[in-house]
Amino acid sequence: MTGAIAAVAMLCFFLAAPARAEEVRAGDLVITQAWSRATPGGAKIGGGYLTIENKGSTPDRLIGGSADVAGKIEVHEMTMNDGVMTMRPLDKGLSIEPGKTVKLAPGGYHLMMFDLKGPLKQGEKLPVTLQFEKAGKVQVSFDVAGVGAQAPGHDAGGHMDMKEMPDHSGMKM
């Protein structure tokens, strides 16, 4: 009986894992975990996060992007110096060196979406066109997480969004 309980517990653990965002390939680049946070009504800016892996032998550079929902998208960097948070645009873009992975996440590199035409709503898919120096324009779909989410597939409290839980109502135990 104890083995059956352990098996059910393991099954529940794996089924509760966050949904994995789509993988997009553009030349030697592999883009995963594209996500954004929901924004309150009236907000004019939003953030975008993703992971870019360069599987090639030459560097590429993320230089910006575009989306129907935003007036413009820029690549930004957030840093903390002596307790002061600063954010600045990366005018020359963000280099993705060969064999390296770059993660855009809250508190570091990120995409800034300016002049939002409407709120980003939790659970929606946000189509974004990324602009790379060599790979060119790349279509990516961002998963919109909760307002304070810190990772894709999670709500503001760091928990998985219940809407993403698979329905197991017919599951026999």
GROMACS .gro file of C-alpha atoms in nm:
model
  173
    1MET     CA    1   0.000   0.000   0.000
    2THR     CA    2   0.286   0.238   0.084
    3GLY     CA    3   0.430   0.184  -0.266
    4ALA     CA    4   0.096   0.277  -0.424
    5ILE     CA    5   0.079   0.598  -0.220
    6ALA     CA    6   0.435   0.688  -0.321
    7ALA     CA    7   0.354   0.620  -0.687
    8VAL     CA    8   0.045   0.843  -0.672
    9ALA     CA    9   0.248   1.117  -0.498
   10MET     CA   10   0.516   1.101  -0.768
   11LEU     CA   11   0.253   1.109  -1.043
   12CYS     CA   12   0.094   1.419  -0.887
   13PHE     CA   13   0.436   1.586  -0.858
   14PHE     CA   14   0.511   1.539  -1.229
   15LEU     CA   15   0.162   1.637  -1.342
   16ALA     CA   16   0.184   1.958  -1.139
   17ALA     CA   17   0.508   2.067  -1.308
   18PRO     CA   18   0.469   2.400  -1.489
   19ALA     CA   19   0.375   2.389  -1.854
   20ARG     CA   20   0.680   2.430  -2.072
   21ALA     CA   21   0.670   2.720  -2.313
   22GLU     CA   22   0.732   2.650  -2.678
   23GLU     CA   23   1.079   2.625  -2.826
   24VAL     CA   24   1.157   2.845  -3.127
   25ARG     CA   25   1.462   2.790  -3.346
   26ALA     CA   26   1.613   3.067  -3.560
   27GLY     CA   27   1.936   2.961  -3.727
   28ASP     CA   28   2.175   2.866  -3.445
   29LEU     CA   29   1.954   3.025  -3.178
   30VAL     CA   30   1.710   2.833  -2.959
   31ILE     CA   31   1.454   3.051  -2.778
   32THR     CA   32   1.259   2.905  -2.485
   33GLN     CA   33   1.056   3.013  -2.182
   34ALA     CA   34   0.915   3.331  -2.340
   35TRP     CA   35   0.683   3.495  -2.089
   36SER     CA   36   0.553   3.824  -1.959
   37ARG     CA   37   0.362   3.948  -1.657
   38ALA     CA   38   0.003   4.062  -1.660
   39THR     CA   39  -0.034   4.440  -1.629
   40PRO     CA   40  -0.301   4.642  -1.450
   41GLY     CA   41  -0.546   4.836  -1.666
   42GLY     CA   42  -0.401   5.168  -1.777
   43ALA     CA   43  -0.038   5.052  -1.751
   44LYS     CA   44   0.172   5.182  -2.040
   45ILE     CA   45   0.476   4.954  -1.995
   46GLY     CA   46   0.533   4.582  -1.958
   47GLY     CA   47   0.824   4.341  -1.943
   48GLY     CA   48   0.922   4.038  -2.147
   49TYR     CA   49   1.148   3.751  -2.045
   50LEU     CA   50   1.298   3.453  -2.227
   51THR     CA   51   1.600   3.228  -2.261
   52ILE     CA   52   1.822   3.233  -2.572
   53GLU     CA   53   2.081   2.965  -2.640
   54ASN     CA   54   2.339   3.006  -2.918
   55LYS     CA   55   2.431   2.662  -3.052
   56GLY     CA   56   2.644   2.805  -3.332
   57SER     CA   57   3.004   2.917  -3.369
   58THR     CA   58   2.942   3.291  -3.418
   59PRO     CA   59   2.780   3.547  -3.188
   60ASP     CA   60   2.442   3.705  -3.255
   61ARG     CA   61   2.277   4.003  -3.091
   62LEU     CA   62   1.919   4.066  -2.974
   63ILE     CA   63   1.858   4.426  -3.077
   64GLY     CA   64   1.488   4.475  -3.007
   65GLY     CA   65   1.144   4.366  -3.108
   66SER     CA   66   0.790   4.462  -3.194
   67ALA     CA   67   0.435   4.361  -3.106
   68ASP     CA   68   0.090   4.484  -3.205
   69VAL     CA   69   0.014   4.552  -2.837
   70ALA     CA   70   0.317   4.785  -2.788
   71GLY     CA   71   0.442   5.103  -2.952
   72LYS     CA   72   0.802   4.981  -2.922
   73ILE     CA   73   1.012   4.711  -2.757
   74GLU     CA   74   1.367   4.769  -2.632
   75VAL     CA   75   1.630   4.548  -2.470
   76HIS     CA   76   1.708   4.671  -2.115
   77GLU     CA   77   1.937   4.584  -1.826
   78MET     CA   78   1.853   4.627  -1.458
   79THR     CA   79   2.136   4.638  -1.204
   80MET     CA   80   2.184   4.716  -0.833
   81ASN     CA   81   2.476   4.941  -0.734
   82ASP     CA   82   2.522   5.040  -0.368
   83GLY     CA   83   2.155   4.966  -0.299
   84VAL     CA   84   2.033   5.175  -0.594
   85MET     CA   85   1.847   5.000  -0.874
   86THR     CA   86   1.920   5.135  -1.221
   87MET     CA   87   1.766   5.038  -1.551
   88ARG     CA   88   1.904   5.133  -1.889
   89PRO     CA   89   1.844   5.044  -2.251
   90LEU     CA   90   2.115   4.841  -2.425
   91ASP     CA   91   2.154   5.063  -2.731
   92LYS     CA   92   2.377   4.808  -2.907
   93GLY     CA   93   2.157   4.515  -2.801
   94LEU     CA   94   2.241   4.204  -2.605
   95SER     CA   95   2.515   3.974  -2.732
   96ILE     CA   96   2.454   3.599  -2.734
   97GLU     CA   97   2.798   3.440  -2.758
   98PRO     CA   98   2.852   3.101  -2.928
   99GLY     CA   99   2.792   2.807  -2.698
  100LYS     CA  100   2.633   3.033  -2.433
  101THR     CA  101   2.283   3.078  -2.294
  102VAL     CA  102   2.145   3.419  -2.198
  103LYS     CA  103   1.843   3.442  -1.970
  104LEU     CA  104   1.623   3.753  -1.969
  105ALA     CA  105   1.449   3.756  -1.629
  106PRO     CA  106   1.310   3.996  -1.368
  107GLY     CA  107   1.594   4.193  -1.206
  108GLY     CA  108   1.837   4.155  -1.498
  109TYR     CA  109   1.822   4.168  -1.876
  110HIS     CA  110   1.467   4.202  -2.007
  111LEU     CA  111   1.253   4.340  -2.286
  112MET     CA  112   1.066   4.664  -2.213
  113MET     CA  113   0.736   4.706  -2.395
  114PHE     CA  114   0.642   5.073  -2.418
  115ASP     CA  115   0.312   5.245  -2.501
  116LEU     CA  116   0.094   4.940  -2.437
  117LYS     CA  117  -0.235   4.967  -2.625
  118GLY     CA  118  -0.412   4.753  -2.364
  119PRO     CA  119  -0.343   4.542  -2.055
  120LEU     CA  120  -0.153   4.213  -2.078
  121LYS     CA  121  -0.392   3.956  -1.932
  122GLN     CA  122  -0.291   3.646  -1.736
  123GLY     CA  123  -0.339   3.329  -1.939
  124GLU     CA  124  -0.311   3.501  -2.278
  125LYS     CA  125  -0.050   3.435  -2.547
  126LEU     CA  126   0.130   3.749  -2.661
  127PRO     CA  127   0.275   3.738  -3.014
  128VAL     CA  128   0.610   3.922  -3.030
  129THR     CA  129   0.861   3.961  -3.313
  130LEU     CA  130   1.217   3.961  -3.185
  131GLN     CA  131   1.487   4.133  -3.394
  132PHE     CA  132   1.833   3.976  -3.405
  133GLU     CA  133   2.138   4.113  -3.582
  134LYS     CA  134   2.204   3.788  -3.776
  135ALA     CA  135   1.899   3.565  -3.727
  136GLY     CA  136   1.669   3.852  -3.831
  137LYS     CA  137   1.305   3.867  -3.729
  138VAL     CA  138   1.179   3.578  -3.516
  139GLN     CA  139   0.816   3.521  -3.416
  140VAL     CA  140   0.773   3.413  -3.052
  141SER     CA  141   0.463   3.367  -2.837
  142PHE     CA  142   0.495   3.496  -2.478
  143ASP     CA  143   0.286   3.328  -2.206
  144VAL     CA  144   0.134   3.597  -1.983
  145ALA     CA  145   0.171   3.499  -1.615
  146GLY     CA  146   0.030   3.671  -1.305
  147VAL     CA  147   0.112   4.033  -1.215
  148GLY     CA  148   0.398   3.954  -0.973
  149ALA     CA  149   0.520   3.627  -1.127
  150GLN     CA  150   0.893   3.557  -1.103
  151ALA     CA  151   0.904   3.271  -1.355
  152PRO     CA  152   0.698   3.136  -1.645
  153GLY     CA  153   0.394   2.928  -1.552
  154HIS     CA  154   0.368   3.069  -1.199
  155ASP     CA  155   0.142   3.321  -1.028
  156ALA     CA  156   0.257   3.611  -0.811
  157GLY     CA  157   0.318   3.383  -0.512
  158GLY     CA  158   0.553   3.159  -0.709
  159HIS     CA  159   0.291   2.887  -0.733
  160MET     CA  160   0.164   2.727  -1.048
  161ASP     CA  161  -0.146   2.896  -1.188
  162MET     CA  162  -0.440   2.663  -1.122
  163LYS     CA  163  -0.566   2.726  -1.478
  164GLU     CA  164  -0.257   2.540  -1.599
  165MET     CA  165  -0.332   2.231  -1.391
  166PRO     CA  166  -0.446   1.936  -1.603
  167ASP     CA  167  -0.794   1.801  -1.531
  168HIS     CA  168  -0.763   1.470  -1.349
  169SER     CA  169  -1.123   1.447  -1.229
  170GLY     CA  170  -1.161   1.105  -1.393
  171MET     CA  171  -0.838   0.972  -1.245
  172LYS     CA  172  -0.878   0.658  -1.034
  173MET     CA  173  -0.678   0.618  -0.713
   0.00000   0.00000   0.00000
